[in-house]
mmCIF file of C-alpha atoms in Angstrom:
data_model
loop_
_atom_site.group_PDB
_atom_site.id
_atom_site.type_symbol
_atom_site.label_atom_id
_atom_site.label_comp_id
_atom_site.label_asym_id
_atom_site.label_seq_id
_atom_site.Cartn_x
_atom_site.Cartn_y
_atom_site.Cartn_z
ATOM 1 C CA VAL A 1 0.000 0.000 0.000
ATOM 2 C CA ARG A 2 1.697 3.199 -1.151
ATOM 3 C CA ASN A 3 -0.813 5.593 0.376
ATOM 4 C CA GLY A 4 -2.748 4.909 3.531
ATOM 5 C CA TYR A 5 -3.170 1.695 5.460
ATOM 6 C CA CYS A 6 -4.751 -1.683 4.875
ATOM 7 C CA GLY A 7 -7.299 -3.404 7.063
ATOM 8 C CA PHE A 8 -8.185 -7.053 7.603
ATOM 9 C CA LYS A 9 -11.000 -8.554 9.637
ATOM 10 C CA GLY A 10 -12.755 -11.861 10.215
ATOM 11 C CA HIS A 11 -14.720 -13.850 12.807
ATOM 12 C CA TRP A 12 -13.158 -16.839 14.588
ATOM 13 C CA ARG A 13 -15.000 -19.220 16.892
ATOM 14 C CA GLY A 14 -13.646 -20.871 20.026
ATOM 15 C CA MET A 15 -10.610 -18.624 20.506
ATOM 16 C CA GLU A 16 -9.126 -18.589 23.985
ATOM 17 C CA THR A 17 -8.763 -14.987 25.091
ATOM 18 C CA SER A 18 -7.545 -13.217 28.203
ATOM 19 C CA ALA A 19 -10.298 -10.574 28.075
ATOM 20 C CA ASP A 20 -13.412 -9.568 26.163
ATOM 21 C CA LEU A 21 -11.186 -7.078 24.334
ATOM 22 C CA GLU A 22 -7.524 -7.554 23.439
ATOM 23 C CA LEU A 23 -5.243 -5.062 21.682
ATOM 24 C CA HIS A 24 -1.985 -6.371 20.195
ATOM 25 C CA LEU A 25 0.583 -3.801 19.052
ATOM 26 C CA GLY A 26 2.944 -4.669 16.207
ATOM 27 C CA ARG A 27 5.442 -2.887 13.993
ATOM 28 C CA ASN A 28 3.365 -0.150 12.318
ATOM 29 C CA GLY A 29 0.170 -2.091 12.845
ATOM 30 C CA TYR A 30 -2.149 -3.516 15.457
ATOM 31 C CA ILE A 31 -4.836 -6.145 16.001
ATOM 32 C CA GLY A 32 -7.986 -5.864 18.091
ATOM 33 C CA ILE A 33 -9.868 -8.966 19.251
ATOM 34 C CA SER A 34 -13.356 -8.527 20.699
ATOM 35 C CA ARG A 35 -16.232 -10.842 21.530
ATOM 36 C CA VAL A 36 -19.311 -10.874 19.297
ATOM 37 C CA GLU A 37 -22.291 -13.235 18.982
ATOM 38 C CA ASP A 38 -22.418 -17.072 19.059
ATOM 39 C CA ASP A 39 -18.995 -17.535 20.689
ATOM 40 C CA PHE A 40 -17.249 -15.767 17.807
ATOM 41 C CA MET A 41 -14.447 -13.256 18.213
ATOM 42 C CA ASN A 42 -14.094 -10.329 15.840
ATOM 43 C CA VAL A 43 -10.441 -10.012 14.796
ATOM 44 C CA CYS A 44 -9.705 -6.669 13.152
ATOM 45 C CA GLY A 45 -6.293 -5.324 12.168
ATOM 46 C CA LEU A 46 -4.815 -2.178 10.659
ATOM 47 C CA PHE A 47 -1.406 -2.381 8.971
ATOM 48 C CA ARG A 48 1.003 -0.143 7.104
ATOM 49 C CA ARG A 49 1.529 -2.676 4.310
ATOM 50 C CA VAL A 50 0.040 -5.896 2.983
ATOM 51 C CA ALA A 51 2.468 -8.803 2.741
ATOM 52 C CA PRO A 52 3.700 -8.950 -0.894
ATOM 53 C CA GLY A 53 3.383 -12.061 -3.057
ATOM 54 C CA ASP A 54 0.762 -14.528 -4.232
ATOM 55 C CA TYR A 55 -1.211 -16.477 -1.625
ATOM 56 C CA PRO A 56 -3.755 -19.297 -2.013
ATOM 57 C CA SER A 57 -6.319 -17.551 0.187
ATOM 58 C CA PRO A 58 -7.025 -14.238 1.942
ATOM 59 C CA LEU A 59 -6.347 -16.012 5.239
ATOM 60 C CA LYS A 60 -2.807 -16.949 4.160
ATOM 61 C CA ARG A 61 -2.120 -13.352 3.161
ATOM 62 C CA PHE A 62 -3.487 -12.212 6.522
ATOM 63 C CA HIS A 63 -1.129 -14.630 8.293
ATOM 64 C CA ALA A 64 1.813 -13.330 6.257
ATOM 65 C CA THR A 65 0.863 -9.740 7.037
ATOM 66 C CA LEU A 66 0.777 -10.562 10.741
ATOM 67 C CA GLU A 67 4.275 -12.076 10.490
ATOM 68 C CA GLN A 68 5.532 -9.027 8.600
ATOM 69 C CA HIS A 69 4.327 -6.692 11.350
ATOM 70 C CA GLY A 70 5.696 -8.676 14.288
ATOM 71 C CA LEU A 71 2.374 -10.274 15.234
ATOM 72 C CA GLY A 72 3.157 -13.797 14.040
ATOM 73 C CA TYR A 73 2.488 -15.225 17.493
ATOM 74 C CA LEU A 74 -1.231 -14.750 16.760
ATOM 75 C CA VAL A 75 -1.195 -17.021 13.702
ATOM 76 C CA ASP A 76 -1.541 -20.212 15.767
ATOM 77 C CA ARG A 77 -4.765 -18.852 17.263
ATOM 78 C CA LEU A 78 -6.333 -18.065 13.879
ATOM 79 C CA HIS A 79 -7.028 -21.523 12.435
ATOM 80 C CA ALA A 80 -8.849 -21.832 9.134
ATOM 81 C CA ARG A 81 -11.253 -24.406 10.605
ATOM 82 C CA ASP A 82 -12.516 -21.853 13.136
ATOM 83 C CA LEU A 83 -13.031 -19.017 10.630
ATOM 84 C CA ARG A 84 -16.651 -18.100 9.951
ATOM 85 C CA PRO A 85 -17.337 -18.687 6.239
ATOM 86 C CA ARG A 86 -17.156 -15.535 4.114
ATOM 87 C CA SER A 87 -16.315 -13.335 7.130
ATOM 88 C CA MET A 88 -12.762 -12.567 5.975
ATOM 89 C CA ARG A 89 -12.616 -9.048 4.507
ATOM 90 C CA SER A 90 -9.867 -6.607 3.579
ATOM 91 C CA VAL A 91 -9.606 -2.999 2.406
ATOM 92 C CA ILE A 92 -6.710 -0.793 1.305
ATOM 93 C CA GLY A 93 -6.030 2.926 1.073
ATOM 94 C CA LEU A 94 -7.337 3.862 4.528
ATOM 95 C CA SER A 95 -6.185 7.113 6.132
ATOM 96 C CA TYR A 96 -6.882 8.459 9.622
ATOM 97 C CA PRO A 97 -8.382 10.667 10.634
ATOM 98 C CA ILE A 98 -10.484 11.807 7.681
ATOM 99 C CA ILE A 99 -13.251 14.289 8.343
ATOM 100 C CA ASN A 100 -15.651 15.602 5.738
ATOM 101 C CA PHE A 101 -15.465 19.369 6.217
ATOM 102 C CA ASN A 102 -17.801 20.067 3.311
ATOM 103 C CA ARG A 103 -21.180 21.484 4.241
ATOM 104 C CA THR A 104 -22.897 18.153 3.659
ATOM 105 C CA ALA A 105 -24.787 15.869 6.009
ATOM 106 C CA SER A 106 -23.259 12.398 5.662
ATOM 107 C CA LEU A 107 -23.698 9.229 7.704
ATOM 108 C CA GLY A 108 -20.998 7.166 9.378
ATOM 109 C CA ASP A 109 -17.749 6.751 7.461
ATOM 110 C CA GLN A 110 -18.959 9.180 4.805
ATOM 111 C CA HIS A 111 -18.755 11.883 7.455
ATOM 112 C CA GLY A 112 -15.361 10.747 8.715
ATOM 113 C CA LEU A 113 -13.184 7.741 9.497
ATOM 114 C CA ILE A 114 -12.271 7.355 13.144
ATOM 115 C CA PRO A 115 -9.221 5.192 13.957
ATOM 116 C CA PRO A 116 -10.439 1.617 14.490
ATOM 117 C CA PHE A 117 -8.760 1.088 17.887
ATOM 118 C CA THR A 118 -11.614 3.100 19.407
ATOM 119 C CA GLY A 119 -14.186 0.499 18.339
ATOM 120 C CA ASN A 120 -16.428 3.484 17.638
ATOM 121 C CA GLY A 121 -17.124 3.261 13.915
ATOM 122 C CA MET A 122 -20.534 1.573 14.082
ATOM 123 C CA THR A 123 -21.506 3.759 17.032
ATOM 124 C CA ILE A 124 -20.839 6.877 14.976
ATOM 125 C CA ALA A 125 -22.864 5.436 12.092
ATOM 126 C CA LEU A 126 -25.885 4.900 14.343
ATOM 127 C CA GLU A 127 -25.507 8.195 16.197
ATOM 128 C CA SER A 128 -25.162 10.171 12.970
ATOM 129 C CA ALA A 129 -28.361 8.557 11.666
ATOM 130 C CA ALA A 130 -30.170 9.493 14.885
ATOM 131 C CA LEU A 131 -28.897 13.080 14.679
ATOM 132 C CA LEU A 132 -30.017 13.530 11.081
ATOM 133 C CA CYS A 133 -33.358 11.714 11.381
ATOM 134 C CA PRO A 134 -35.363 14.756 12.643
ATOM 135 C CA LEU A 135 -33.920 16.879 9.839
ATOM 136 C CA VAL A 136 -34.860 14.258 7.244
ATOM 137 C CA ILE A 137 -38.396 14.162 8.660
ATOM 138 C CA ASP A 138 -38.626 17.978 8.404
ATOM 139 C CA PHE A 139 -37.417 17.770 4.806
ATOM 140 C CA SER A 140 -39.945 15.047 3.954
ATOM 141 C CA TYR A 141 -42.783 17.258 5.271
ATOM 142 C CA GLY A 142 -41.471 20.249 3.349
ATOM 143 C CA THR A 143 -40.700 22.332 6.447
ATOM 144 C CA LYS A 144 -36.966 22.374 5.730
ATOM 145 C CA SER A 145 -35.164 22.666 2.391
ATOM 146 C CA TRP A 146 -32.451 20.261 1.268
ATOM 147 C CA GLU A 147 -29.879 23.038 1.581
ATOM 148 C CA GLU A 148 -31.011 23.728 5.163
ATOM 149 C CA LEU A 149 -30.830 20.016 5.969
ATOM 150 C CA GLN A 150 -27.277 19.810 4.635
ATOM 151 C CA ALA A 151 -26.054 22.914 6.445
ATOM 152 C CA ARG A 152 -27.662 22.117 9.803
ATOM 153 C CA GLY A 153 -26.823 18.426 9.572
ATOM 154 C CA SER A 154 -23.161 19.123 8.853
ATOM 155 C CA GLN A 155 -23.020 21.503 11.809
ATOM 156 C CA LEU A 156 -24.604 18.946 14.164
ATOM 157 C CA LEU A 157 -22.228 16.181 13.086
ATOM 158 C CA ARG A 158 -19.121 18.325 13.526
ATOM 159 C CA GLN A 159 -20.226 19.485 16.974
ATOM 160 C CA HIS A 160 -21.248 16.013 18.158
ATOM 161 C CA PHE A 161 -18.185 14.071 16.997
ATOM 162 C CA ARG A 162 -15.467 16.707 17.216
ATOM 163 C CA LYS A 163 -14.073 15.746 20.631
ATOM 164 C CA ARG A 164 -13.859 11.993 20.051
ATOM 165 C CA THR A 165 -12.458 12.363 16.538
ATOM 166 C CA LEU A 166 -9.805 14.849 17.655
ATOM 167 C CA THR A 167 -8.795 12.680 20.634
ATOM 168 C CA ALA A 168 -8.622 9.506 18.534
ATOM 169 C CA GLY A 169 -6.555 11.295 15.899
ATOM 170 C CA LEU A 170 -4.053 12.428 18.535
ATOM 171 C CA LEU A 171 -3.794 8.950 20.083
ATOM 172 C CA HIS A 172 -3.609 7.025 16.816
ATOM 173 C CA PRO A 173 0.136 7.556 16.123
ATOM 174 C CA PHE A 174 0.995 6.249 19.595
ATOM 175 C CA ILE A 175 -0.918 3.026 18.887
ATOM 176 C CA LEU A 176 0.218 2.522 15.293
ATOM 177 C CA ASN A 177 3.848 3.653 15.243
ATOM 178 C CA SER A 178 6.308 1.151 16.703
ATOM 179 C CA MET A 179 8.619 3.955 17.889
ATOM 180 C CA LEU A 180 5.828 5.647 19.854
ATOM 181 C CA GLN A 181 4.131 2.529 21.213
ATOM 182 C CA HIS A 182 6.486 2.380 24.192
ATOM 183 C CA LEU A 183 5.041 5.676 25.396
ATOM 184 C CA VAL A 184 1.713 3.853 25.718
ATOM 185 C CA SER A 185 2.715 0.298 26.630
ATOM 186 C CA VAL A 186 5.052 1.177 29.529
ATOM 187 C CA PRO A 187 2.553 3.283 31.541
ATOM 188 C CA SER A 188 -0.126 0.708 30.655
ATOM 189 C CA ARG A 189 1.884 -2.106 32.269
ATOM 190 C CA LEU A 190 2.444 0.119 35.305
ATOM 191 C CA ASN A 191 -1.303 0.872 35.541
ATOM 192 C CA LEU A 192 -0.574 4.555 34.987
ATOM 193 C CA LEU A 193 -2.535 4.972 31.768
ATOM 194 C CA PRO A 194 -5.896 6.704 32.401
ATOM 195 C CA PHE A 195 -8.023 4.220 30.417
ATOM 196 C CA ARG A 196 -11.380 5.401 31.748
ATOM 197 C CA PHE A 197 -10.613 9.026 30.928
ATOM 198 C CA LEU A 198 -9.348 8.194 27.422
ATOM 199 C CA TYR A 199 -12.351 5.926 26.811
ATOM 200 C CA LYS A 200 -14.707 8.736 27.765
ATOM 201 C CA LEU A 201 -12.945 11.173 25.433
ATOM 202 C CA THR A 202 -13.180 8.786 22.457
ATOM 203 C CA HIS A 203 -16.782 7.687 23.081
ATOM 204 C CA SER A 204 -18.692 10.790 24.106
#
């Protein structure tokens, strides 16, 4: 990937985990593992580069990408037999943070990409829909023009998501960059990292 980052995700069943949410930091990349439905774990990673070469399956390329970014110890946990069929997905050319500063009212990722370590992407999609719903209703009844909907909707979205997007954008380099990760991992091991405070900033 020349510009931006690449993402992989999939659902694995029966994984042994140490917590409902795990974050594994690698060289210019990271993996998040979180519990979802039916005993499946959602495994989602963001990486600087995809492993080069030809591979027989997306899973094999994912394994190679993990190895390339110093996360090869996770490969043994991600068996093909435990992978939910058709759950493996990948995307390239991601950049963070991206915010749509145009005067348009857009939902979810169309408004802006928040770094995935926050686990806040779907939340923003739902919240943005809830924020814009009254404006859409006004437009449907003819009490508000499309231009008014766009202008007011854009203003609401920027005000509502500004704090969490700004905080996540400032934290993202410390999670993604291998040189800066020590500034996060060391105080974390010493229980000096204010997790509750940072969580509040990136989720409200």
